[in-house]
């Protein structure tokens, strides 16, 4: 039932519980429909093809992911190395367009951290002193238009800890011109 259909029929707490029950029922029916569809997809796959994909056998009711999802049907790839170094150009004027002048340099630091977080999939992103001085060298208002950065992901795992903790160090790379530079992974 929708809220429009409930109007004037049930009051107060009963109304809320009725809406919640209707939502649960809708989610359950969608879940059943999805499971049936994925079971048909899996049934059509032969064993050789099924082995190439991860998550295909994940159809148990108590599993976190129901059936095969789009992400789980991606082909298996080798695990990425823990320590990765990349060089990238960040277009700051694009990220700071129409922003208050008095907040540009601190916002540039935030945007660089966010960019690197998406690129390296880490939450702990540390700005090196060289990059900080480059961003701030013309003051709070005069942030450079572009910046070339060296991004290094490192592991900081303590003994006996199950999960690996990664952090990223972002430092400045001085360049004469930004023309023709692309994002590239550096050899370790």
C-alpha positions as a printed NumPy array, in Angstrom:
array([[  0.   ,   0.   ,   0.   ],
       [  1.155,   3.507,  -0.7  ],
       [  0.772,   6.496,   1.567],
       [ -1.939,   7.931,  -0.668],
       [ -3.89 ,   4.691,  -0.309],
       [ -3.581,   4.843,   3.489],
       [ -5.044,   8.354,   3.812],
       [ -7.828,   8.53 ,   6.387],
       [ -7.971,   4.757,   6.928],
       [ -5.483,   4.153,   9.745],
       [ -4.229,   6.551,  12.419],
       [ -0.968,   7.136,  14.325],
       [  1.174,   4.137,  15.23 ],
       [ -0.962,   1.703,  13.247],
       [ -0.399,   3.811,  10.13 ],
       [  3.384,   3.694,  10.538],
       [  3.438,  -0.07 ,  11.107],
       [  1.176,  -0.608,   8.08 ],
       [  3.529,   1.464,   5.878],
       [  6.584,  -0.427,   7.181],
       [  4.889,  -3.794,   6.555],
       [  3.954,  -2.74 ,   3.017],
       [  7.579,  -1.711,   2.354],
       [  8.927,  -5.007,   3.724],
       [  6.51 ,  -6.938,   1.528],
       [  7.594,  -4.984,  -1.571],
       [ 11.301,  -5.566,  -0.812],
       [ 10.688,  -9.288,  -0.242],
       [  8.844,  -9.66 ,  -3.557],
       [ 11.662,  -7.828,  -5.396],
       [ 14.214, -10.072,  -3.696],
       [ 12.363, -13.224,  -4.766],
       [ 12.034, -11.95 ,  -8.335],
       [ 15.77 , -11.166,  -8.499],
       [ 16.75 , -14.539,  -7.054],
       [ 14.642, -16.394,  -9.615],
       [ 16.233, -14.402, -12.435],
       [ 19.805, -15.009, -11.229],
       [ 19.122, -18.711, -10.698],
       [ 18.056, -18.923, -14.347],
       [ 21.26 , -17.123, -15.43 ],
       [ 23.42 , -19.455, -13.334],
       [ 21.577, -22.566, -14.532],
       [ 22.364, -21.665, -18.156],
       [ 26.105, -21.326, -17.437],
       [ 28.31 , -24.365, -17.936],
       [ 30.8  , -25.394, -15.223],
       [ 33.864, -24.053, -17.063],
       [ 32.336, -20.606, -17.459],
       [ 31.066, -20.601, -13.861],
       [ 34.594, -21.174, -12.51 ],
       [ 35.857, -18.016, -14.224],
       [ 33.482, -15.765, -12.284],
       [ 33.459, -15.132,  -8.555],
       [ 30.279, -14.811,  -6.528],
       [ 28.201, -17.003,  -8.845],
       [ 27.674, -19.747,  -6.291],
       [ 26.691, -17.174,  -3.686],
       [ 22.941, -17.894,  -3.695],
       [ 22.485, -18.983,  -0.073],
       [ 19.721, -17.189,   1.822],
       [ 22.042, -16.097,   4.638],
       [ 24.794, -14.77 ,   2.359],
       [ 25.5  , -11.039,   2.294],
       [ 25.097, -10.798,  -1.466],
       [ 22.003, -12.371,  -2.993],
       [ 22.665, -14.346,  -6.123],
       [ 25.092, -13.098,  -8.717],
       [ 25.459,  -9.36 ,  -8.894],
       [ 26.91 ,  -7.281, -11.681],
       [ 30.075,  -6.758,  -9.636],
       [ 30.429, -10.448,  -8.822],
       [ 30.068, -11.443, -12.472],
       [ 33.234,  -9.526, -13.368],
       [ 36.093, -11.776, -14.372],
       [ 38.613, -12.559, -11.661],
       [ 41.707, -10.442, -11.746],
       [ 44.942, -10.7  ,  -9.817],
       [ 45.155,  -8.845,  -6.505],
       [ 46.679,  -5.394,  -6.767],
       [ 49.973,  -4.88 ,  -4.919],
       [ 49.84 ,  -3.138,  -1.542],
       [ 52.489,  -0.514,  -2.298],
       [ 51.556,   1.435,  -5.418],
       [ 53.008,   4.689,  -6.778],
       [ 51.261,   6.899,  -9.311],
       [ 51.832,  10.277, -10.865],
       [ 48.804,  12.396, -11.756],
       [ 47.86 ,  15.938, -12.704],
       [ 45.022,  17.499, -10.708],
       [ 43.144,  20.385, -12.349],
       [ 42.505,  22.596,  -9.326],
       [ 40.844,  25.515, -11.123],
       [ 38.129,  23.112, -12.269],
       [ 37.617,  21.874,  -8.694],
       [ 37.582,  25.379,  -7.185],
       [ 35.376,  27.174,  -9.728],
       [ 32.972,  29.687,  -8.133],
       [ 34.342,  29.085,  -4.629],
       [ 34.944,  31.82 ,  -2.079],
       [ 38.457,  33.262,  -2.438],
       [ 39.184,  33.138,   1.286],
       [ 38.559,  29.377,   1.337],
       [ 40.374,  28.303,  -1.834],
       [ 43.662,  26.921,  -0.453],
       [ 42.072,  24.834,   2.357],
       [ 39.418,  23.607,  -0.079],
       [ 42.132,  22.679,  -2.606],
       [ 43.792,  20.485,   0.042],
       [ 40.432,  18.808,   0.769],
       [ 39.729,  18.234,  -2.93 ],
       [ 43.206,  16.744,  -3.504],
       [ 42.658,  14.332,  -0.593],
       [ 39.238,  13.356,  -1.981],
       [ 40.668,  12.801,  -5.484],
       [ 43.446,  10.58 ,  -4.116],
       [ 40.996,   8.72 ,  -1.866],
       [ 38.906,   7.759,  -4.89 ],
       [ 41.988,   6.819,  -6.908],
       [ 43.741,   4.706,  -4.25 ],
       [ 40.672,   3.618,  -2.229],
       [ 42.152,   4.822,   1.079],
       [ 40.633,   7.036,   3.754],
       [ 43.928,   8.067,   5.364],
       [ 45.474,  10.497,   2.836],
       [ 48.461,  12.562,   3.995],
       [ 49.647,  15.756,   2.312],
       [ 53.432,  16.157,   2.112],
       [ 55.019,  19.487,   3.141],
       [ 56.224,  20.118,  -0.432],
       [ 52.666,  19.944,  -1.795],
       [ 51.285,  22.058,   1.05 ],
       [ 53.818,  24.836,   0.4  ],
       [ 53.114,  24.693,  -3.359],
       [ 49.352,  25.087,  -2.794],
       [ 49.804,  27.951,  -0.3  ],
       [ 52.815,  29.761,  -1.9  ],
       [ 50.633,  32.517,  -3.448],
       [ 48.403,  32.833,  -0.401],
       [ 44.898,  31.626,   0.391],
       [ 43.373,  33.142,  -2.775],
       [ 46.064,  32.374,  -5.368],
       [ 45.869,  28.601,  -5.683],
       [ 47.718,  27.265,  -8.778],
       [ 45.548,  26.12 , -11.692],
       [ 47.065,  22.641, -11.892],
       [ 49.338,  20.527,  -9.734],
       [ 51.358,  17.415, -10.596],
       [ 51.373,  14.98 ,  -7.67 ],
       [ 53.187,  11.783,  -6.757],
       [ 50.786,   9.435,  -4.957],
       [ 52.27 ,   6.583,  -2.904],
       [ 50.071,   4.035,  -1.147],
       [ 51.802,   2.364,   1.788],
       [ 50.864,  -0.329,   4.289],
       [ 50.919,   0.338,   8.018],
       [ 50.089,  -3.03 ,   9.581],
       [ 50.892,  -3.937,  13.161],
       [ 51.796,  -7.427,  14.342],
       [ 48.827,  -9.678,  15.075],
       [ 46.343,  -7.427,  13.295],
       [ 44.069,  -9.174,  10.789],
       [ 43.248,  -6.165,   8.617],
       [ 45.819,  -4.163,   6.683],
       [ 45.791,  -0.417,   7.198],
       [ 46.753,   1.589,   4.13 ],
       [ 47.651,   5.244,   3.972],
       [ 48.587,   7.443,   1.045],
       [ 51.324,  10.067,   0.896],
       [ 50.729,  12.856,  -1.634],
       [ 53.731,  14.961,  -2.649],
       [ 54.389,  17.645,  -5.251],
       [ 56.266,  16.939,  -8.505],
       [ 57.694,  20.172,  -9.985],
       [ 57.189,  20.296, -13.77 ],
       [ 57.949,  22.972, -16.381],
       [ 54.687,  22.423, -18.295],
       [ 51.581,  20.286, -17.799],
       [ 51.085,  19.62 , -21.515],
       [ 51.075,  15.974, -22.568],
       [ 51.262,  14.601, -19.019],
       [ 48.979,  11.695, -18.163],
       [ 48.216,   9.667, -15.069],
       [ 50.723,   6.833, -14.931],
       [ 51.643,   4.021, -12.556],
       [ 55.308,   3.953, -11.599],
       [ 57.374,   0.773, -11.352],
       [ 58.411,  -0.145,  -7.812]])
